[in-house]
Amino acid sequence: MASKVYFINNCEKESVIKLYNALGKTLKGNVAVKVHSGETGNQNFLKPDFWQEIIETVGGTVVETNTAYEGTRNTTEKHLETLKNHGWSELFKTEILDSEGDMILPVECGKRIKKNYVGKGTQKYDSLLVLSHFKGHPMGGYGGALKQLSIGMASSFGKAYIHGAGEPEKIWTADHDSFLESMADAAKSVVDYFKGEIIYINVMKNMSVDCDCCAVAEDPCMGDIGMLISLDPVAIDRACLDLVYHSDDKGKDHLIERIESRNGVHTVNSAVKLGIGSDEYELVRI
């Protein structure tokens, strides 16, 4: 059955709440709001004020996890300082989920990994709002909802574990497709943990070939396309990829080259096989 993906063809912050209202689902209990806090020096990440209305509407806590590489987000102390410098902690309650260690989630029927290490703080939350900036990525090809569920929710150790396809010491040297399959595995564990209490929003704005994790990132290579919301992380990522491919923006070739050179669609296809969601969708325009 095709999943519904709601789409609005602008990237104005006032329209985020329109998407949320169109979806018609209210998140329960204590809500974690997964964002990308942005590496220091990155010019493309979506700033706190862009998300302010939706975060206040759900009454959520902005959550992040530490990185597994050098930078300004690889320790809790530095990450909290980055959250402050980027304005997150001025507007919202924030938490680094792995500040007190890891929590292991089982991966049912995982192809590459059978367990996933997320931040221990995840257990405090009843539901999850995944706010994703759709763009390219140096390793994954693209970044969207599935990456936020996997690498985004993983603890610092968990990130190395996923990248290494279960062998964290191979964080940068593991077989590439095995890494992509591990991302899908990890995403499944988070979806299973929250038992359907997750909403996904992807924003197709400032689309560089590089991730918000890059301190030195290329400027956007194509114009803004719009924003999407869904209960299905596979469908929303597939819809974003299709919107890029069907765009008449000449800059799309650079982004598509990044996606295809890293076999980015393999993550989507792996997620479909795991039953995380469907790559068949109905795009509902708002």
JSON list of N, CA and C in Angstrom, two decimals, residues 84-152:
[
{"chain": "A", "resi": 84, "resn": "LYS", "atom": "N", "xyz": [24.78, 25.83, 22.24]},
{"chain": "A", "resi": 84, "resn": "LYS", "atom": "CA", "xyz": [24.63, 27.19, 22.76]},
{"chain": "A", "resi": 84, "resn": "LYS", "atom": "C", "xyz": [25.02, 28.22, 21.70]},
{"chain": "A", "resi": 85, "resn": "ASN", "atom": "N", "xyz": [26.17, 28.01, 21.08]},
{"chain": "A", "resi": 85, "resn": "ASN", "atom": "CA", "xyz": [26.67, 28.96, 20.08]},
{"chain": "A", "resi": 85, "resn": "ASN", "atom": "C", "xyz": [25.75, 29.07, 18.87]},
{"chain": "A", "resi": 86, "resn": "HIS", "atom": "N", "xyz": [25.09, 27.97, 18.51]},
{"chain": "A", "resi": 86, "resn": "HIS", "atom": "CA", "xyz": [24.19, 27.97, 17.36]},
{"chain": "A", "resi": 86, "resn": "HIS", "atom": "C", "xyz": [22.76, 28.37, 17.72]},
{"chain": "A", "resi": 87, "resn": "GLY", "atom": "N", "xyz": [22.51, 28.63, 18.99]},
{"chain": "A", "resi": 87, "resn": "GLY", "atom": "CA", "xyz": [21.22, 29.17, 19.40]},
{"chain": "A", "resi": 87, "resn": "GLY", "atom": "C", "xyz": [20.17, 28.16, 19.81]},
{"chain": "A", "resi": 88, "resn": "TRP", "atom": "N", "xyz": [20.50, 26.86, 19.80]},
{"chain": "A", "resi": 88, "resn": "TRP", "atom": "CA", "xyz": [19.51, 25.85, 20.14]},
{"chain": "A", "resi": 88, "resn": "TRP", "atom": "C", "xyz": [19.09, 25.94, 21.60]},
{"chain": "A", "resi": 89, "resn": "SER", "atom": "N", "xyz": [20.07, 26.02, 22.49]},
{"chain": "A", "resi": 89, "resn": "SER", "atom": "CA", "xyz": [19.75, 25.99, 23.92]},
{"chain": "A", "resi": 89, "resn": "SER", "atom": "C", "xyz": [19.14, 27.30, 24.42]},
{"chain": "A", "resi": 90, "resn": "GLU", "atom": "N", "xyz": [19.22, 28.36, 23.61]},
{"chain": "A", "resi": 90, "resn": "GLU", "atom": "CA", "xyz": [18.56, 29.61, 23.98]},
{"chain": "A", "resi": 90, "resn": "GLU", "atom": "C", "xyz": [17.05, 29.52, 23.77]},
{"chain": "A", "resi": 91, "resn": "LEU", "atom": "N", "xyz": [16.63, 28.71, 22.79]},
{"chain": "A", "resi": 91, "resn": "LEU", "atom": "CA", "xyz": [15.22, 28.61, 22.45]},
{"chain": "A", "resi": 91, "resn": "LEU", "atom": "C", "xyz": [14.53, 27.38, 23.03]},
{"chain": "A", "resi": 92, "resn": "PHE", "atom": "N", "xyz": [15.30, 26.31, 23.24]},
{"chain": "A", "resi": 92, "resn": "PHE", "atom": "CA", "xyz": [14.68, 25.03, 23.59]},
{"chain": "A", "resi": 92, "resn": "PHE", "atom": "C", "xyz": [15.41, 24.32, 24.73]},
{"chain": "A", "resi": 93, "resn": "LYS", "atom": "N", "xyz": [14.70, 23.42, 25.36]},
{"chain": "A", "resi": 93, "resn": "LYS", "atom": "CA", "xyz": [15.34, 22.46, 26.24]},
{"chain": "A", "resi": 93, "resn": "LYS", "atom": "C", "xyz": [16.10, 21.49, 25.36]},
{"chain": "A", "resi": 94, "resn": "THR", "atom": "N", "xyz": [17.35, 21.17, 25.72]},
{"chain": "A", "resi": 94, "resn": "THR", "atom": "CA", "xyz": [18.18, 20.32, 24.87]},
{"chain": "A", "resi": 94, "resn": "THR", "atom": "C", "xyz": [18.79, 19.17, 25.69]},
{"chain": "A", "resi": 95, "resn": "GLU", "atom": "N", "xyz": [19.13, 18.10, 24.99]},
{"chain": "A", "resi": 95, "resn": "GLU", "atom": "CA", "xyz": [19.79, 16.97, 25.63]},
{"chain": "A", "resi": 95, "resn": "GLU", "atom": "C", "xyz": [20.71, 16.25, 24.65]},
{"chain": "A", "resi": 96, "resn": "ILE", "atom": "N", "xyz": [21.90, 15.92, 25.10]},
{"chain": "A", "resi": 96, "resn": "ILE", "atom": "CA", "xyz": [22.79, 15.04, 24.36]},
{"chain": "A", "resi": 96, "resn": "ILE", "atom": "C", "xyz": [22.47, 13.62, 24.83]},
{"chain": "A", "resi": 97, "resn": "LEU", "atom": "N", "xyz": [21.87, 12.83, 23.98]},
{"chain": "A", "resi": 97, "resn": "LEU", "atom": "CA", "xyz": [21.31, 11.54, 24.40]},
{"chain": "A", "resi": 97, "resn": "LEU", "atom": "C", "xyz": [22.36, 10.56, 24.93]},
{"chain": "A", "resi": 98, "resn": "ASP", "atom": "N", "xyz": [23.59, 10.64, 24.42]},
{"chain": "A", "resi": 98, "resn": "ASP", "atom": "CA", "xyz": [24.62, 9.69, 24.88]},
{"chain": "A", "resi": 98, "resn": "ASP", "atom": "C", "xyz": [25.57, 10.31, 25.89]},
{"chain": "A", "resi": 99, "resn": "SER", "atom": "N", "xyz": [25.13, 11.38, 26.55]},
{"chain": "A", "resi": 99, "resn": "SER", "atom": "CA", "xyz": [25.99, 12.02, 27.56]},
{"chain": "A", "resi": 99, "resn": "SER", "atom": "C", "xyz": [26.27, 11.10, 28.74]},
{"chain": "A", "resi": 100, "resn": "GLU", "atom": "N", "xyz": [25.37, 10.15, 28.98]},
{"chain": "A", "resi": 100, "resn": "GLU", "atom": "CA", "xyz": [25.55, 9.21, 30.08]},
{"chain": "A", "resi": 100, "resn": "GLU", "atom": "C", "xyz": [25.73, 7.77, 29.58]},
{"chain": "A", "resi": 101, "resn": "GLY", "atom": "N", "xyz": [26.14, 7.64, 28.33]},
{"chain": "A", "resi": 101, "resn": "GLY", "atom": "CA", "xyz": [26.44, 6.32, 27.80]},
{"chain": "A", "resi": 101, "resn": "GLY", "atom": "C", "xyz": [25.45, 5.80, 26.78]},
{"chain": "A", "resi": 102, "resn": "ASP", "atom": "N", "xyz": [25.57, 4.50, 26.52]},
{"chain": "A", "resi": 102, "resn": "ASP", "atom": "CA", "xyz": [24.82, 3.85, 25.45]},
{"chain": "A", "resi": 102, "resn": "ASP", "atom": "C", "xyz": [23.63, 3.05, 25.97]},
{"chain": "A", "resi": 103, "resn": "MET", "atom": "N", "xyz": [22.72, 2.79, 25.04]},
{"chain": "A", "resi": 103, "resn": "MET", "atom": "CA", "xyz": [21.59, 1.90, 25.26]},
{"chain": "A", "resi": 103, "resn": "MET", "atom": "C", "xyz": [21.52, 1.01, 24.03]},
{"chain": "A", "resi": 104, "resn": "ILE", "atom": "N", "xyz": [21.41, -0.29, 24.20]},
{"chain": "A", "resi": 104, "resn": "ILE", "atom": "CA", "xyz": [21.43, -1.21, 23.07]},
{"chain": "A", "resi": 104, "resn": "ILE", "atom": "C", "xyz": [20.01, -1.56, 22.64]},
{"chain": "A", "resi": 105, "resn": "LEU", "atom": "N", "xyz": [19.73, -1.36, 21.35]},
{"chain": "A", "resi": 105, "resn": "LEU", "atom": "CA", "xyz": [18.46, -1.76, 20.77]},
{"chain": "A", "resi": 105, "resn": "LEU", "atom": "C", "xyz": [18.69, -2.98, 19.88]},
{"chain": "A", "resi": 106, "resn": "PRO", "atom": "N", "xyz": [17.83, -3.99, 19.96]},
{"chain": "A", "resi": 106, "resn": "PRO", "atom": "CA", "xyz": [17.97, -5.14, 19.06]},
{"chain": "A", "resi": 106, "resn": "PRO", "atom": "C", "xyz": [17.57, -4.78, 17.64]},
{"chain": "A", "resi": 107, "resn": "VAL", "atom": "N", "xyz": [18.22, -5.39, 16.67]},
{"chain": "A", "resi": 107, "resn": "VAL", "atom": "CA", "xyz": [17.85, -5.21, 15.26]},
{"chain": "A", "resi": 107, "resn": "VAL", "atom": "C", "xyz": [17.25, -6.52, 14.77]},
{"chain": "A", "resi": 108, "resn": "GLU", "atom": "N", "xyz": [15.93, -6.57, 14.71]},
{"chain": "A", "resi": 108, "resn": "GLU", "atom": "CA", "xyz": [15.26, -7.79, 14.26]},
{"chain": "A", "resi": 108, "resn": "GLU", "atom": "C", "xyz": [15.49, -7.98, 12.76]},
{"chain": "A", "resi": 109, "resn": "CYS", "atom": "N", "xyz": [16.04, -9.14, 12.41]},
{"chain": "A", "resi": 109, "resn": "CYS", "atom": "CA", "xyz": [16.28, -9.50, 11.00]},
{"chain": "A", "resi": 109, "resn": "CYS", "atom": "C", "xyz": [17.28, -8.57, 10.32]},
{"chain": "A", "resi": 110, "resn": "GLY", "atom": "N", "xyz": [18.16, -7.95, 11.09]},
{"chain": "A", "resi": 110, "resn": "GLY", "atom": "CA", "xyz": [19.16, -7.08, 10.49]},
{"chain": "A", "resi": 110, "resn": "GLY", "atom": "C", "xyz": [20.08, -7.84, 9.54]},
{"chain": "A", "resi": 111, "resn": "LYS", "atom": "N", "xyz": [20.43, -7.22, 8.43]},
{"chain": "A", "resi": 111, "resn": "LYS", "atom": "CA", "xyz": [21.29, -7.89, 7.45]},
{"chain": "A", "resi": 111, "resn": "LYS", "atom": "C", "xyz": [22.75, -7.85, 7.87]},
{"chain": "A", "resi": 112, "resn": "ARG", "atom": "N", "xyz": [23.18, -6.71, 8.44]},
{"chain": "A", "resi": 112, "resn": "ARG", "atom": "CA", "xyz": [24.60, -6.55, 8.78]},
{"chain": "A", "resi": 112, "resn": "ARG", "atom": "C", "xyz": [24.86, -6.46, 10.28]},
{"chain": "A", "resi": 113, "resn": "ILE", "atom": "N", "xyz": [23.95, -5.83, 11.00]},
{"chain": "A", "resi": 113, "resn": "ILE", "atom": "CA", "xyz": [24.15, -5.71, 12.44]},
{"chain": "A", "resi": 113, "resn": "ILE", "atom": "C", "xyz": [22.90, -6.22, 13.17]},
{"chain": "A", "resi": 114, "resn": "LYS", "atom": "N", "xyz": [23.10, -6.81, 14.32]},
{"chain": "A", "resi": 114, "resn": "LYS", "atom": "CA", "xyz": [22.01, -7.38, 15.11]},
{"chain": "A", "resi": 114, "resn": "LYS", "atom": "C", "xyz": [21.67, -6.54, 16.33]},
{"chain": "A", "resi": 115, "resn": "LYS", "atom": "N", "xyz": [22.46, -5.50, 16.56]},
{"chain": "A", "resi": 115, "resn": "LYS", "atom": "CA", "xyz": [22.19, -4.58, 17.66]},
{"chain": "A", "resi": 115, "resn": "LYS", "atom": "C", "xyz": [22.64, -3.18, 17.26]},
{"chain": "A", "resi": 116, "resn": "ASN", "atom": "N", "xyz": [22.04, -2.19, 17.91]},
{"chain": "A", "resi": 116, "resn": "ASN", "atom": "CA", "xyz": [22.32, -0.81, 17.58]},
{"chain": "A", "resi": 116, "resn": "ASN", "atom": "C", "xyz": [22.53, -0.04, 18.88]},
{"chain": "A", "resi": 117, "resn": "TYR", "atom": "N", "xyz": [23.58, 0.76, 18.93]},
{"chain": "A", "resi": 117, "resn": "TYR", "atom": "CA", "xyz": [23.90, 1.52, 20.12]},
{"chain": "A", "resi": 117, "resn": "TYR", "atom": "C", "xyz": [23.40, 2.95, 19.97]},
{"chain": "A", "resi": 118, "resn": "VAL", "atom": "N", "xyz": [22.37, 3.30, 20.74]},
{"chain": "A", "resi": 118, "resn": "VAL", "atom": "CA", "xyz": [21.84, 4.66, 20.74]},
{"chain": "A", "resi": 118, "resn": "VAL", "atom": "C", "xyz": [22.16, 5.30, 22.08]},
{"chain": "A", "resi": 119, "resn": "GLY", "atom": "N", "xyz": [21.89, 6.60, 22.19]},
{"chain": "A", "resi": 119, "resn": "GLY", "atom": "CA", "xyz": [22.13, 7.27, 23.45]},
{"chain": "A", "resi": 119, "resn": "GLY", "atom": "C", "xyz": [21.21, 6.75, 24.55]},
{"chain": "A", "resi": 120, "resn": "LYS", "atom": "N", "xyz": [21.76, 6.59, 25.75]},
{"chain": "A", "resi": 120, "resn": "LYS", "atom": "CA", "xyz": [20.99, 6.07, 26.88]},
{"chain": "A", "resi": 120, "resn": "LYS", "atom": "C", "xyz": [19.78, 6.93, 27.19]},
{"chain": "A", "resi": 121, "resn": "GLY", "atom": "N", "xyz": [19.88, 8.22, 26.90]},
{"chain": "A", "resi": 121, "resn": "GLY", "atom": "CA", "xyz": [18.79, 9.13, 27.17]},
{"chain": "A", "resi": 121, "resn": "GLY", "atom": "C", "xyz": [17.54, 8.88, 26.34]},
{"chain": "A", "resi": 122, "resn": "THR", "atom": "N", "xyz": [17.65, 8.06, 25.31]},
{"chain": "A", "resi": 122, "resn": "THR", "atom": "CA", "xyz": [16.51, 7.74, 24.45]},
{"chain": "A", "resi": 122, "resn": "THR", "atom": "C", "xyz": [15.36, 7.16, 25.26]},
{"chain": "A", "resi": 123, "resn": "GLN", "atom": "N", "xyz": [15.68, 6.43, 26.32]},
{"chain": "A", "resi": 123, "resn": "GLN", "atom": "CA", "xyz": [14.65, 5.75, 27.11]},
{"chain": "A", "resi": 123, "resn": "GLN", "atom": "C", "xyz": [13.72, 6.71, 27.85]},
{"chain": "A", "resi": 124, "resn": "LYS", "atom": "N", "xyz": [14.05, 7.98, 27.89]},
{"chain": "A", "resi": 124, "resn": "LYS", "atom": "CA", "xyz": [13.20, 8.97, 28.56]},
{"chain": "A", "resi": 124, "resn": "LYS", "atom": "C", "xyz": [12.00, 9.37, 27.72]},
{"chain": "A", "resi": 125, "resn": "TYR", "atom": "N", "xyz": [12.02, 9.03, 26.43]},
{"chain": "A", "resi": 125, "resn": "TYR", "atom": "CA", "xyz": [11.05, 9.59, 25.50]},
{"chain": "A", "resi": 125, "resn": "TYR", "atom": "C", "xyz": [10.04, 8.57, 24.99]},
{"chain": "A", "resi": 126, "resn": "ASP", "atom": "N", "xyz": [8.81, 9.06, 24.79]},
{"chain": "A", "resi": 126, "resn": "ASP", "atom": "CA", "xyz": [7.70, 8.22, 24.33]},
{"chain": "A", "resi": 126, "resn": "ASP", "atom": "C", "xyz": [7.49, 8.31, 22.83]},
{"chain": "A", "resi": 127, "resn": "SER", "atom": "N", "xyz": [7.93, 9.39, 22.22]},
{"chain": "A", "resi": 127, "resn": "SER", "atom": "CA", "xyz": [7.73, 9.59, 20.78]},
{"chain": "A", "resi": 127, "resn": "SER", "atom": "C", "xyz": [8.85, 10.44, 20.23]},
{"chain": "A", "resi": 128, "resn": "LEU", "atom": "N", "xyz": [8.91, 10.51, 18.91]},
{"chain": "A", "resi": 128, "resn": "LEU", "atom": "CA", "xyz": [10.06, 11.12, 18.23]},
{"chain": "A", "resi": 128, "resn": "LEU", "atom": "C", "xyz": [9.60, 11.94, 17.02]},
{"chain": "A", "resi": 129, "resn": "LEU", "atom": "N", "xyz": [10.08, 13.17, 16.95]},
{"chain": "A", "resi": 129, "resn": "LEU", "atom": "CA", "xyz": [9.89, 14.01, 15.77]},
{"chain": "A", "resi": 129, "resn": "LEU", "atom": "C", "xyz": [11.24, 14.14, 15.10]},
{"chain": "A", "resi": 130, "resn": "VAL", "atom": "N", "xyz": [11.35, 13.63, 13.88]},
{"chain": "A", "resi": 130, "resn": "VAL", "atom": "CA", "xyz": [12.62, 13.62, 13.16]},
{"chain": "A", "resi": 130, "resn": "VAL", "atom": "C", "xyz": [12.63, 14.77, 12.15]},
{"chain": "A", "resi": 131, "resn": "LEU", "atom": "N", "xyz": [13.44, 15.78, 12.42]},
{"chain": "A", "resi": 131, "resn": "LEU", "atom": "CA", "xyz": [13.54, 16.95, 11.55]},
{"chain": "A", "resi": 131, "resn": "LEU", "atom": "C", "xyz": [14.82, 16.83, 10.73]},
{"chain": "A", "resi": 132, "resn": "SER", "atom": "N", "xyz": [14.65, 16.62, 9.44]},
{"chain": "A", "resi": 132, "resn": "SER", "atom": "CA", "xyz": [15.81, 16.33, 8.58]},
{"chain": "A", "resi": 132, "resn": "SER", "atom": "C", "xyz": [16.00, 17.40, 7.52]},
{"chain": "A", "resi": 133, "resn": "HIS", "atom": "N", "xyz": [17.24, 17.78, 7.33]},
{"chain": "A", "resi": 133, "resn": "HIS", "atom": "CA", "xyz": [17.63, 18.66, 6.22]},
{"chain": "A", "resi": 133, "resn": "HIS", "atom": "C", "xyz": [18.09, 17.75, 5.09]},
{"chain": "A", "resi": 134, "resn": "PHE", "atom": "N", "xyz": [17.29, 17.67, 4.03]},
{"chain": "A", "resi": 134, "resn": "PHE", "atom": "CA", "xyz": [17.64, 16.79, 2.92]},
{"chain": "A", "resi": 134, "resn": "PHE", "atom": "C", "xyz": [18.72, 17.46, 2.07]},
{"chain": "A", "resi": 135, "resn": "LYS", "atom": "N", "xyz": [19.81, 16.74, 1.84]},
{"chain": "A", "resi": 135, "resn": "LYS", "atom": "CA", "xyz": [20.95, 17.26, 1.08]},
{"chain": "A", "resi": 135, "resn": "LYS", "atom": "C", "xyz": [21.86, 16.10, 0.74]},
{"chain": "A", "resi": 136, "resn": "GLY", "atom": "N", "xyz": [23.00, 16.38, 0.14]},
{"chain": "A", "resi": 136, "resn": "GLY", "atom": "CA", "xyz": [23.96, 15.33, -0.16]},
{"chain": "A", "resi": 136, "resn": "GLY", "atom": "C", "xyz": [24.72, 14.91, 1.09]},
{"chain": "A", "resi": 137, "resn": "HIS", "atom": "N", "xyz": [25.56, 13.89, 0.92]},
{"chain": "A", "resi": 137, "resn": "HIS", "atom": "CA", "xyz": [26.38, 13.43, 2.04]},
{"chain": "A", "resi": 137, "resn": "HIS", "atom": "C", "xyz": [27.66, 12.79, 1.50]},
{"chain": "A", "resi": 138, "resn": "PRO", "atom": "N", "xyz": [28.83, 13.08, 2.10]},
{"chain": "A", "resi": 138, "resn": "PRO", "atom": "CA", "xyz": [30.10, 12.55, 1.58]},
{"chain": "A", "resi": 138, "resn": "PRO", "atom": "C", "xyz": [30.18, 11.04, 1.56]},
{"chain": "A", "resi": 139, "resn": "MET", "atom": "N", "xyz": [29.49, 10.34, 2.48]},
{"chain": "A", "resi": 139, "resn": "MET", "atom": "CA", "xyz": [29.57, 8.89, 2.53]},
{"chain": "A", "resi": 139, "resn": "MET", "atom": "C", "xyz": [28.25, 8.22, 2.14]},
{"chain": "A", "resi": 140, "resn": "GLY", "atom": "N", "xyz": [27.14, 8.73, 2.67]},
{"chain": "A", "resi": 140, "resn": "GLY", "atom": "CA", "xyz": [25.84, 8.11, 2.40]},
{"chain": "A", "resi": 140, "resn": "GLY", "atom": "C", "xyz": [25.24, 8.48, 1.06]},
{"chain": "A", "resi": 141, "resn": "GLY", "atom": "N", "xyz": [25.83, 9.46, 0.38]},
{"chain": "A", "resi": 141, "resn": "GLY", "atom": "CA", "xyz": [25.28, 9.93, -0.89]},
{"chain": "A", "resi": 141, "resn": "GLY", "atom": "C", "xyz": [24.25, 11.01, -0.69]},
{"chain": "A", "resi": 142, "resn": "TYR", "atom": "N", "xyz": [23.33, 10.77, 0.24]},
{"chain": "A", "resi": 142, "resn": "TYR", "atom": "CA", "xyz": [22.34, 11.78, 0.60]},
{"chain": "A", "resi": 142, "resn": "TYR", "atom": "C", "xyz": [22.04, 11.62, 2.09]},
{"chain": "A", "resi": 143, "resn": "GLY", "atom": "N", "xyz": [21.51, 12.67, 2.69]},
{"chain": "A", "resi": 143, "resn": "GLY", "atom": "CA", "xyz": [21.07, 12.59, 4.07]},
{"chain": "A", "resi": 143, "resn": "GLY", "atom": "C", "xyz": [19.61, 12.99, 4.17]},
{"chain": "A", "resi": 144, "resn": "GLY", "atom": "N", "xyz": [18.82, 12.18, 4.87]},
{"chain": "A", "resi": 144, "resn": "GLY", "atom": "CA", "xyz": [17.40, 12.46, 5.06]},
{"chain": "A", "resi": 144, "resn": "GLY", "atom": "C", "xyz": [16.92, 11.77, 6.31]},
{"chain": "A", "resi": 145, "resn": "ALA", "atom": "N", "xyz": [15.67, 11.29, 6.28]},
{"chain": "A", "resi": 145, "resn": "ALA", "atom": "CA", "xyz": [15.07, 10.68, 7.46]},
{"chain": "A", "resi": 145, "resn": "ALA", "atom": "C", "xyz": [15.79, 9.42, 7.91]},
{"chain": "A", "resi": 146, "resn": "LEU", "atom": "N", "xyz": [16.16, 8.55, 6.96]},
{"chain": "A", "resi": 146, "resn": "LEU", "atom": "CA", "xyz": [16.80, 7.28, 7.33]},
{"chain": "A", "resi": 146, "resn": "LEU", "atom": "C", "xyz": [18.16, 7.52, 7.98]},
{"chain": "A", "resi": 147, "resn": "LYS", "atom": "N", "xyz": [18.89, 8.50, 7.52]},
{"chain": "A", "resi": 147, "resn": "LYS", "atom": "CA", "xyz": [20.17, 8.82, 8.15]},
{"chain": "A", "resi": 147, "resn": "LYS", "atom": "C", "xyz": [19.96, 9.38, 9.56]},
{"chain": "A", "resi": 148, "resn": "GLN", "atom": "N", "xyz": [18.95, 10.22, 9.74]},
{"chain": "A", "resi": 148, "resn": "GLN", "atom": "CA", "xyz": [18.68, 10.76, 11.06]},
{"chain": "A", "resi": 148, "resn": "GLN", "atom": "C", "xyz": [18.30, 9.65, 12.05]},
{"chain": "A", "resi": 149, "resn": "LEU", "atom": "N", "xyz": [17.55, 8.66, 11.57]},
{"chain": "A", "resi": 149, "resn": "LEU", "atom": "CA", "xyz": [17.17, 7.54, 12.43]},
{"chain": "A", "resi": 149, "resn": "LEU", "atom": "C", "xyz": [18.36, 6.69, 12.81]},
{"chain": "A", "resi": 150, "resn": "SER", "atom": "N", "xyz": [19.30, 6.54, 11.90]},
{"chain": "A", "resi": 150, "resn": "SER", "atom": "CA", "xyz": [20.41, 5.63, 12.11]},
{"chain": "A", "resi": 150, "resn": "SER", "atom": "C", "xyz": [21.62, 6.33, 12.71]},
{"chain": "A", "resi": 151, "resn": "ILE", "atom": "N", "xyz": [22.41, 6.97, 11.89]},
{"chain": "A", "resi": 151, "resn": "ILE", "atom": "CA", "xyz": [23.58, 7.70, 12.37]},
{"chain": "A", "resi": 151, "resn": "ILE", "atom": "C", "xyz": [23.17, 8.80, 13.34]},
{"chain": "A", "resi": 152, "resn": "GLY", "atom": "N", "xyz": [22.07, 9.46, 13.05]},
{"chain": "A", "resi": 152, "resn": "GLY", "atom": "CA", "xyz": [21.63, 10.58, 13.88]},
{"chain": "A", "resi": 152, "resn": "GLY", "atom": "C", "xyz": [21.29, 10.20, 15.30]}
]
